[in-house]
Short mmCIF file of C-alpha atoms and ligand atoms in Angstrom, two decimals:
data_model
loop_
_atom_site.label_atom_id
_atom_site.label_comp_id
_atom_site.label_asym_id
_atom_site.label_seq_id
_atom_site.Cartn_x
_atom_site.Cartn_y
_atom_site.Cartn_z
CA UNK G 1 -6.78 -20.87 -4.85
CA UNK G 2 -6.65 -20.74 -8.69
CA UNK G 3 -8.50 -18.05 -10.91
CA UNK G 4 -11.96 -19.01 -11.35
CA UNK G 5 -12.50 -19.45 -15.08
CA UNK G 6 -16.13 -19.24 -15.53
CA UNK G 7 -16.69 -15.49 -15.79
CA UNK G 8 -20.37 -15.32 -15.21
CA UNK G 9 -21.90 -14.16 -12.09
CA UNK G 10 -23.13 -17.65 -10.58
CA UNK G 11 -19.57 -19.27 -10.77
CA UNK G 12 -18.24 -16.37 -8.78
CA UNK G 13 -20.86 -16.58 -6.37
CA UNK G 14 -19.86 -20.21 -6.09
CA UNK G 15 -16.08 -19.26 -5.58
CA UNK G 16 -17.09 -16.89 -2.68
CA UNK G 17 -19.04 -19.76 -1.05
CA UNK G 18 -15.87 -21.37 -0.66
CA UNK G 19 -13.60 -18.72 0.09
CA UNK G 20 -11.51 -19.35 3.36
CA UNK G 21 -11.04 -15.92 3.76
CA UNK G 22 -14.89 -14.89 3.49
CA UNK G 23 -15.42 -14.36 7.26
CA UNK G 24 -13.02 -11.75 7.50
CA UNK G 25 -15.51 -9.32 6.00
CA UNK G 26 -17.19 -9.25 8.93
CA UNK G 27 -14.15 -7.78 10.60
CA UNK G 28 -14.72 -4.49 8.70
CA UNK G 29 -17.59 -2.09 9.02
CA UNK G 30 -18.25 -0.86 5.23
CA UNK G 31 -21.32 0.69 4.57
CA UNK G 32 -24.35 -1.19 2.95
CA UNK G 33 -24.35 -1.70 -0.96
CA UNK G 34 -21.04 0.18 -1.38
CA UNK G 35 -17.88 -1.74 -3.43
CA UNK G 36 -14.80 -0.14 -1.91
CA UNK G 37 -11.94 -0.71 -4.31
CA UNK G 38 -9.68 1.99 -2.40
CA UNK G 39 -8.28 -0.03 0.32
CA UNK G 40 -5.06 0.98 -1.14
CA UNK G 41 -5.52 4.38 -0.29
CA UNK G 42 -7.45 4.26 2.98
CA UNK G 43 -8.40 1.02 4.35
CA UNK G 44 -11.90 0.65 5.89
CA UNK G 45 -12.84 0.92 9.44
CA UNK G 46 -11.95 -2.44 11.42
CA UNK G 47 -15.03 -3.28 13.64
CA UNK G 48 -13.88 -2.60 17.52
CA UNK G 49 -11.79 0.37 16.53
CA UNK G 50 -14.62 3.03 17.51
CA UNK G 51 -15.01 1.06 20.76
CA UNK G 52 -10.99 1.32 21.19
CA UNK G 53 -11.06 4.93 20.55
CA UNK G 54 -13.40 5.56 22.98
CA UNK G 55 -11.59 3.50 25.43
CA UNK G 56 -8.44 5.49 24.71
CA UNK G 57 -10.37 9.02 24.73
CA UNK G 58 -12.85 8.43 27.70
CA UNK G 59 -10.47 6.17 29.92
CA UNK G 60 -6.85 6.44 29.05
CA UNK G 61 -6.91 10.24 28.36
CA UNK G 62 -9.97 11.23 30.05
CA UNK G 63 -9.47 9.27 33.33
CA UNK G 64 -5.80 8.17 33.10
CA UNK G 65 -4.65 11.50 31.87
CA UNK G 66 -0.76 11.87 32.21
CA UNK G 67 -0.45 8.48 34.18
CA UNK G 68 -1.45 6.59 31.11
CA UNK G 69 2.02 7.11 29.55
CA UNK G 70 2.97 4.58 31.96
CA UNK G 71 -0.13 2.53 32.82
CA UNK G 72 -1.63 2.49 29.65
CA UNK G 73 1.72 1.74 27.79
CA UNK G 74 1.55 4.83 25.53
CA UNK G 75 5.19 5.36 25.81
CA UNK G 76 6.09 1.79 24.75
CA UNK G 77 3.32 1.86 21.85
CA UNK G 78 5.87 2.63 18.65
CA UNK G 79 7.83 -0.50 19.60
CA UNK G 80 5.02 -2.79 20.85
CA UNK G 81 3.05 -2.03 17.53
CA UNK G 82 6.37 -2.27 15.43
CA UNK G 83 6.95 -5.63 16.86
CA UNK G 84 3.67 -6.62 15.61
CA UNK G 85 3.82 -5.29 12.11
CA UNK G 86 7.37 -6.64 11.68
CA UNK G 87 5.71 -10.04 11.42
CA UNK G 88 4.05 -8.95 8.20
CA UNK G 89 7.00 -7.84 6.56
CA UNK G 90 9.53 -10.53 7.55
CA UNK G 91 11.22 -8.47 10.26
CA UNK G 92 12.38 -9.26 13.82
CA UNK G 93 11.36 -8.09 17.01
CA UNK G 94 13.28 -4.88 17.68
CA UNK G 95 13.58 -3.78 13.84
CA UNK G 96 10.72 -1.85 13.37
CA UNK G 97 8.88 1.01 15.15
CA UNK G 98 5.49 3.06 14.30
CA UNK G 99 5.87 6.60 14.16
CA UNK G 100 5.66 9.79 12.17
CA UNK G 101 4.82 9.68 8.40
CA UNK G 102 6.10 7.70 5.50
CA UNK G 103 7.99 10.83 4.20
CA UNK G 104 9.45 11.43 7.23
CA UNK G 105 11.00 7.74 7.87
CA UNK G 106 12.08 7.97 4.51
CA UNK G 107 14.37 10.91 5.41
CA UNK G 108 15.52 9.36 8.28
CA UNK G 109 16.37 6.09 6.50
CA UNK G 110 18.14 8.06 3.57
CA UNK G 111 20.04 10.23 5.89
CA UNK G 112 20.98 7.13 7.91
CA UNK G 113 22.10 5.07 4.73
CA UNK G 114 24.12 7.93 3.37
CA UNK G 115 26.21 8.38 6.58
CA UNK G 116 26.68 4.73 6.37
CA UNK G 117 28.29 5.32 2.91
CA UNK G 118 30.26 8.33 3.99
CA UNK G 119 32.22 6.21 6.00
CA UNK G 120 32.34 2.76 3.86
CA UNK G 121 32.29 4.08 0.38
CA UNK G 122 32.74 8.00 0.51
CA UNK G 123 32.97 8.47 -3.34
CA UNK G 124 29.59 7.23 -3.80
CA UNK G 125 27.38 10.29 -3.93
CA UNK G 126 23.98 9.08 -6.07
CA UNK G 127 20.62 8.60 -4.61
CA UNK G 128 18.91 6.08 -6.98
CA UNK G 129 15.22 5.88 -7.32
CA UNK G 130 12.63 5.75 -10.17
CA UNK G 131 10.80 8.64 -12.12
CA UNK G 132 7.42 6.64 -11.77
CA UNK G 133 8.02 6.41 -7.98
CA UNK G 134 5.56 8.27 -5.72
CA UNK G 135 6.29 11.74 -5.82
CA UNK G 136 7.14 12.17 -2.07
CA UNK G 137 9.62 9.63 -2.30
CA UNK G 138 11.41 11.65 -5.04
CA UNK G 139 10.84 15.06 -3.33
CA UNK G 140 12.52 13.69 -0.18
CA UNK G 141 15.52 12.28 -1.93
CA UNK G 142 15.92 15.82 -3.35
CA UNK G 143 15.67 17.30 -0.33
CA UNK G 144 18.51 15.44 1.42
CA UNK G 145 20.55 15.87 -1.51
CA UNK G 146 20.00 19.62 -1.48
CA UNK G 147 20.44 19.84 2.23
CA UNK G 148 23.79 17.92 1.79
CA UNK G 149 25.01 19.99 -0.93
CA UNK G 150 24.08 23.16 0.89
CA UNK G 151 26.08 22.24 4.04
CA UNK G 152 28.83 21.23 2.08
CA UNK G 153 29.07 24.04 -0.65
CA UNK G 154 32.74 23.47 -1.47
CA UNK G 155 32.80 20.49 -2.04
CA UNK G 156 33.49 19.33 -6.16
CA UNK G 157 31.67 15.91 -5.71
CA UNK G 158 27.96 16.91 -4.99
CA UNK G 159 25.16 14.64 -4.08
CA UNK G 160 22.45 14.02 -6.71
CA UNK G 161 19.44 12.06 -7.17
CA UNK G 162 19.28 9.61 -10.64
CA UNK G 163 16.20 8.67 -11.64
CA UNK G 164 15.19 5.07 -13.44
CA UNK G 165 13.13 5.59 -16.41
CA UNK G 166 12.39 4.53 -19.76
CA UNK G 167 16.02 5.50 -21.00
CA UNK G 168 17.53 4.25 -17.81
CA UNK G 169 17.33 0.99 -16.58
CA UNK G 170 18.25 -0.35 -13.09
CA UNK G 171 21.04 -2.29 -14.35
CA UNK G 172 22.55 0.72 -16.17
CA UNK G 173 21.69 3.25 -13.09
CA UNK G 174 23.52 1.29 -10.61
CA UNK G 175 26.87 1.84 -11.06
CA UNK G 176 30.08 2.30 -8.62
CA UNK G 177 28.61 5.89 -7.93
CA UNK G 178 25.27 5.09 -6.17
CA UNK G 179 25.53 5.14 -2.56
CA UNK G 180 21.28 4.18 -1.88
CA UNK G 181 18.81 2.89 -4.04
CA UNK G 182 15.58 3.74 -2.58
CA UNK G 183 12.38 1.88 -4.36
CA UNK G 184 8.83 1.39 -4.14
CA UNK G 185 8.26 -2.25 -3.75
CA UNK G 186 4.85 -1.75 -5.56
CA UNK G 187 4.46 1.42 -7.69
CA UNK G 188 1.49 3.32 -6.74
CA UNK G 189 0.32 4.05 -10.00
CA UNK G 190 0.63 0.99 -12.01
CA UNK G 191 0.88 -1.83 -9.55
CA UNK G 192 4.01 -3.20 -10.79
CA UNK G 193 5.90 -4.90 -8.24
CA UNK G 194 10.24 -4.75 -8.16
CA UNK G 195 11.44 -8.59 -7.21
CA UNK G 196 12.92 -7.67 -3.75
CA UNK G 197 15.34 -10.23 -3.64
CA UNK G 198 16.91 -9.88 -6.79
CA UNK G 199 17.02 -6.46 -6.71
CA UNK G 200 18.09 -6.04 -3.16
CA UNK G 201 21.10 -8.75 -4.03
CA UNK G 202 21.90 -6.61 -7.26
CA UNK G 203 22.42 -3.35 -5.30
CA UNK G 204 24.54 -5.01 -2.55
CA UNK G 205 26.43 -6.59 -5.33
CA UNK G 206 27.33 -3.12 -6.82
CA UNK G 207 28.18 -1.70 -3.28
CA UNK G 208 24.60 0.29 -2.57
CA UNK G 209 22.56 0.06 0.28
CA UNK G 210 18.65 -0.39 -0.25
CA UNK G 211 15.70 1.23 1.13
CA UNK G 212 12.24 -0.30 0.30
CA UNK G 213 8.80 1.56 0.44
CA UNK G 214 6.25 -0.78 1.41
CA UNK G 215 3.62 1.72 1.45
CA UNK G 216 1.61 -0.32 -1.28
CA UNK G 217 2.93 -3.72 -0.18
CA UNK G 218 2.48 -3.81 3.83
CA UNK G 219 -0.56 -6.24 4.26
CA UNK G 220 -1.09 -6.68 0.79
CA UNK G 221 1.81 -8.93 -0.66
CA UNK G 222 4.06 -11.29 1.08
CA UNK G 223 7.28 -9.42 2.23
CA UNK G 224 10.47 -10.60 3.56
CA UNK G 225 12.94 -7.96 4.40
CA UNK G 226 15.34 -10.36 6.03
CA UNK G 227 15.07 -12.99 3.75
CA UNK G 228 16.06 -10.52 1.01
CA UNK G 229 18.61 -9.10 3.51
CA UNK G 230 17.18 -5.46 3.00
CA UNK G 231 18.93 -2.62 4.75
CA UNK G 232 16.01 -0.44 5.65
CA UNK G 233 12.32 -0.17 4.90
CA UNK G 234 9.30 2.09 5.34
CA UNK G 235 5.51 2.13 4.61
CA UNK G 236 1.91 3.41 5.52
CA UNK G 237 -0.44 1.91 8.02
CA UNK G 238 -3.54 3.58 6.85
CA UNK G 239 -3.66 1.66 3.51
CA UNK G 240 -3.77 -1.85 3.35
CA UNK G 241 -3.26 -2.26 7.26
CA UNK G 242 -6.42 -0.33 7.99
CA UNK G 243 -4.81 1.80 10.85
CA UNK G 244 -7.36 4.90 9.98
CA UNK G 245 -6.81 8.17 8.14
CA UNK G 246 -3.32 9.60 8.65
CA UNK G 247 -2.48 7.21 11.11
CA UNK G 248 1.43 6.75 11.82
CA UNK G 249 3.89 5.42 9.60
CA UNK G 250 6.46 2.61 10.18
CA UNK G 251 10.41 2.33 9.89
CA UNK G 252 12.28 -1.26 9.60
CA UNK G 253 15.69 -1.07 9.78
CA UNK G 254 18.09 -4.25 9.59
CA UNK G 255 19.58 -5.21 13.25
CA UNK G 256 23.12 -4.82 11.47
CA UNK G 257 22.65 -1.04 10.97
CA UNK G 258 20.89 0.04 13.99
CA UNK G 259 24.33 0.74 16.03
CA UNK G 260 25.93 2.38 13.61
CA UNK G 261 24.32 6.15 12.88
CA UNK G 262 21.74 8.15 14.35
CA UNK G 263 19.26 9.80 12.11
CA UNK G 264 19.50 13.33 11.97
CA UNK G 265 16.17 14.22 13.48
CA UNK G 266 17.51 13.77 16.81
CA UNK G 267 14.62 14.46 18.89
CA UNK G 268 14.21 13.36 22.42
CA UNK G 269 12.19 10.14 21.84
CA UNK G 270 15.24 8.76 19.81
CA UNK G 271 17.50 9.59 22.90
CA UNK G 272 18.88 6.60 24.94
CA UNK G 273 17.44 8.12 28.30
CA UNK G 274 14.44 10.65 27.36
CA UNK G 275 13.94 11.50 30.73
CA UNK G 276 17.28 11.56 32.24
CA UNK G 277 16.66 15.23 30.62
CA UNK G 278 20.42 15.20 29.63
CA UNK G 279 21.70 18.44 27.97
CA UNK G 280 23.38 16.63 25.09
CA UNK G 281 22.41 13.68 22.70
CA UNK G 282 22.83 10.22 23.15
CA UNK G 283 21.17 8.02 20.63
CA UNK G 284 18.98 4.96 21.73
CA UNK G 285 20.84 1.65 21.28
CA UNK G 286 18.28 0.39 19.13
CA UNK G 287 15.57 1.09 16.72
CA UNK G 288 14.25 3.41 18.91
CA UNK G 289 16.71 5.85 17.63
CA UNK G 290 14.34 6.43 14.54
CA UNK G 291 11.68 7.86 16.45
CA UNK G 292 11.94 11.87 17.23
CA UNK G 293 9.25 13.40 19.41
CA UNK G 294 5.97 12.85 21.10
CA UNK G 295 3.55 10.53 19.09
CA UNK G 296 -0.02 10.98 18.10
CA UNK G 297 -1.43 8.48 20.44
CA UNK G 298 -5.11 8.22 19.80
CA UNK G 299 -4.34 7.67 16.21
CA UNK G 300 -1.37 5.07 17.10
CA UNK G 301 -3.89 3.14 19.24
CA UNK G 302 -6.16 2.41 16.21
CA UNK G 303 -3.33 1.00 14.16
CA UNK G 304 -3.38 -1.96 16.23
CA UNK G 305 -7.23 -2.83 15.78
CA UNK G 306 -6.57 -3.35 11.70
CA UNK G 307 -2.96 -5.18 12.45
CA UNK G 308 -4.47 -7.64 14.65
CA UNK G 309 -6.94 -8.45 11.55
CA UNK G 310 -4.14 -8.85 9.32
CA UNK G 311 -2.06 -10.87 11.59
CA UNK G 312 -4.92 -13.31 11.80
CA UNK G 313 -5.18 -13.87 7.99
CA UNK G 314 -2.87 -16.31 6.36
CA UNK G 315 -0.74 -14.32 3.96
CA UNK G 316 -0.31 -16.96 1.27
CA UNK G 317 -4.15 -16.94 1.25
CA UNK G 318 -4.43 -13.41 0.98
CA UNK G 319 -1.94 -13.39 -2.06
CA UNK G 320 -3.76 -15.96 -3.97
CA UNK G 321 -6.93 -14.20 -3.35
CA UNK G 322 -5.64 -10.96 -4.70
CA UNK G 323 -3.88 -12.58 -7.62
CA UNK G 324 -6.94 -14.29 -8.48
CA UNK G 325 -8.97 -11.57 -7.55
CA UNK G 326 -7.17 -8.94 -9.97
CA UNK G 327 -6.99 -11.92 -12.56
CA UNK G 328 -10.99 -11.95 -12.84
CA UNK G 329 -11.18 -8.20 -12.80
CA UNK G 330 -8.75 -8.04 -15.71
CA UNK G 331 -10.58 -10.64 -17.62
CA UNK G 332 -13.89 -9.17 -17.14
CA UNK G 333 -12.91 -5.49 -18.04
CA UNK G 334 -11.74 -7.08 -21.03
CA UNK G 335 -14.68 -9.19 -21.99
CA UNK G 336 -17.47 -7.02 -20.84
CA UNK G 337 -15.82 -3.08 -21.46
CA UNK G 338 -13.39 -4.13 -24.50
CA UNK G 339 -14.77 -1.62 -26.80
CA UNK G 340 -14.27 1.56 -24.51
CA UNK G 341 -10.45 2.01 -24.69
CA UNK G 342 -9.57 1.08 -21.29
CA UNK G 343 -5.75 0.15 -21.51
CA UNK G 344 -4.21 -1.99 -18.54
CA UNK G 345 -1.26 -0.41 -17.21
CA UNK G 346 -0.62 -3.10 -14.83
CA UNK G 347 1.52 -5.90 -15.54
CA UNK G 348 -0.26 -9.52 -16.04
CA UNK G 349 2.63 -11.78 -14.72
CA UNK G 350 1.87 -12.36 -11.32
CA UNK G 351 5.18 -12.21 -9.71
CA UNK G 352 5.49 -8.42 -11.29
CA UNK G 353 2.25 -7.40 -9.84
CA UNK G 354 0.84 -6.09 -6.44
CA UNK G 355 -2.79 -6.11 -5.35
CA UNK G 356 -4.28 -3.09 -7.34
CA UNK G 357 -5.20 -2.95 -10.82
CA UNK G 358 -4.75 0.10 -13.13
CA UNK G 359 -6.37 1.37 -16.45
CA UNK G 360 -5.64 3.99 -18.48
CA UNK G 361 -8.40 6.35 -20.15
CA UNK G 362 -8.17 9.81 -21.25
CA UNK G 363 -11.50 10.34 -19.50
CA UNK G 364 -10.30 8.84 -16.32
CA UNK G 365 -11.24 11.09 -13.72
CA UNK G 366 -14.72 11.65 -15.07
CA UNK G 367 -15.23 7.90 -15.22
CA UNK G 368 -14.12 7.33 -11.81
CA UNK G 369 -16.55 10.39 -10.43
CA UNK G 370 -19.59 8.46 -12.05
CA UNK G 371 -18.43 5.34 -10.59
CA UNK G 372 -18.11 6.52 -7.00
CA UNK G 373 -21.72 8.13 -7.58
CA UNK G 374 -22.88 4.87 -8.50
CA UNK G 375 -21.34 3.31 -5.15
CA UNK G 376 -18.16 1.54 -6.48
CA UNK G 377 -15.03 3.63 -5.14
CA UNK G 378 -11.93 3.67 -6.77
CA UNK G 379 -9.51 6.66 -7.34
CA UNK G 380 -7.72 8.31 -10.00
CA UNK G 381 -4.05 9.10 -10.48
CA UNK G 382 -2.56 11.50 -13.11
CA UNK G 383 -2.10 10.53 -15.84
CA UNK G 384 -5.41 9.34 -17.00
CA UNK G 385 -5.26 6.49 -14.54
CA UNK G 386 -8.00 4.59 -13.02
CA UNK G 387 -6.93 2.79 -10.20
CA UNK G 388 -8.96 -0.11 -8.23
CA UNK G 389 -7.43 -1.74 -5.03
CA UNK G 390 -8.35 -5.36 -4.76
CA UNK G 391 -8.30 -5.90 -1.32
CA UNK G 392 -8.91 -10.12 -0.30
CA UNK G 393 -10.03 -9.57 3.35
CA UNK G 394 -13.23 -7.74 2.55
CA UNK G 395 -13.99 -8.02 -1.27
CA UNK G 396 -15.59 -11.09 -2.90
CA UNK G 397 -15.80 -12.29 -6.49
CA UNK G 398 -19.23 -11.16 -6.97
CA UNK G 399 -18.15 -7.63 -5.75
CA UNK G 400 -15.76 -7.63 -8.89
CA UNK G 401 -18.50 -8.96 -11.39
CA UNK G 402 -21.11 -6.32 -9.98
CA UNK G 403 -18.47 -3.05 -10.05
CA UNK G 404 -17.48 -4.18 -13.57
CA UNK G 405 -21.37 -4.26 -14.73
CA UNK G 406 -21.52 -0.82 -13.24
CA UNK G 407 -18.34 0.22 -15.20
CA UNK G 408 -19.79 -0.96 -18.26
CA UNK G 409 -23.05 0.59 -18.08
CA UNK G 410 -21.46 4.13 -17.29
CA UNK G 411 -19.06 3.59 -20.25
CA UNK G 412 -22.12 2.31 -22.59
CA UNK G 413 -24.38 5.30 -21.52
CA UNK G 414 -21.69 7.50 -21.41
CA UNK G 415 -22.90 8.54 -17.93
CA UNK G 416 -19.62 10.07 -17.11
CA UNK G 417 -20.10 12.46 -19.78
CA UNK G 418 -21.18 15.46 -17.59
CA UNK G 419 -19.03 18.47 -16.69
CA UNK G 420 -19.77 17.90 -12.77
CA UNK G 421 -17.57 14.70 -13.08
CA UNK G 422 -14.69 16.67 -14.90
CA UNK G 423 -14.29 19.17 -12.28
CA UNK G 424 -11.24 18.26 -9.94
CA UNK G 425 -11.59 18.26 -6.37
CA UNK G 426 -8.66 18.99 -3.86
CA UNK G 427 -7.92 15.25 -3.44
CA UNK G 428 -8.26 12.78 -6.33
C1 LIG N 501 1.09 6.48 -0.05
C2 LIG N 501 2.51 6.72 -0.09
C3 LIG N 501 3.25 7.53 0.79
C4 LIG N 501 2.59 8.33 1.51
O1 LIG N 501 3.43 9.23 2.42
P1 LIG N 501 2.76 9.71 3.50
O2 LIG N 501 4.11 10.69 4.30
O3 LIG N 501 1.88 9.36 4.40
O4 LIG N 501 2.03 11.08 3.07
C5 LIG N 501 4.75 7.69 0.47
N1 LIG N 501 5.08 6.81 -0.52
C6 LIG N 501 4.32 5.93 -1.11
C7 LIG N 501 5.37 4.65 -2.08
C8 LIG N 501 3.28 5.87 -1.14
O5 LIG N 501 2.51 4.88 -1.82
#
């Protein structure tokens, strides 16, 4: 698919009529009249998920009770879903488990990578990430680093977190003190995307291991972890994978690292034989060593509904439509809202862009609230950023047109300029 050039509603309608992904919209239950541009934060409800939830609760839990750990495959669920998810991120069977949260999985991946480096390159004590990363990614890196320093208080060489920013490029930061480079493939705020293959190669060349956070990439852009020869990856299932609010996350570990060190959250689900009830720890000899304890089965079971939809869609088509939707969105905002001071913060170069588009505006928060009231759901991220997820499976080109027309109306009439839209809620 190439980007439609005629930016009027009729030609976009014609584009929708030949959209090979159009039928996927029917796979989701989206409220009538709503234009949902926030699938990068919480994906919509896949059809069939409510029925699946009822089955898990009424039959598997209600009738099967404890037997369902075996008879309904609950115990294997993290690995079975992990194998399905692996196909979307260029992983093999046995390299991914669905478990815990992205924050926790990042902790486990960082701890495991640091231990490998303690053996292979002990002088490397820097965890490198970027200032613009999602806050939890920075906080977890700081937490690990502080913990390592606190248990080894006499060491002269301390662990530290180093941040790439406008004063320190990746190339400058990647020296022989870096143990691990941990980056988000697609930036949560700007939608900027790193070149996974090139960055991984550069990090390896300099002797660092690489962890990719795929929170805004999995299901949104083509990802090839083995092709890039990455070391670890983590990510969410509730964003572009449509797994449901707070659905468990995933962790992918390159097969070459799985046998080396266990991660420090050595709960019984990561044991080689959990039901042997042994009095000491032996790590599972595969990716299950990245599990910890009993998983939220009802929530985890929902993930499969969204995953199955994503697995049916051709990722090449998804990517092409995502880029076309965002090109149209950017062009229309420029043309139709040009005088209202929205500043594009997303890279225009296709290779550097994920699947959401963000603009900066001093009244961004109020504008988003006004949009939501008019049935266009986007979200707001500090500082001043209006963020719009462009998800090819359930958005059309006419949705984009209609959303921009509503945005234009709100800007033109200053409908956002009321106190109620300036009051921050707990979740923005
Ligand atoms: C959404 C997101 C998270 C969320 O982590 P949780 O543990 O699920 O709260 C983490 N990292 C990035 C880059 C994200 O975009």
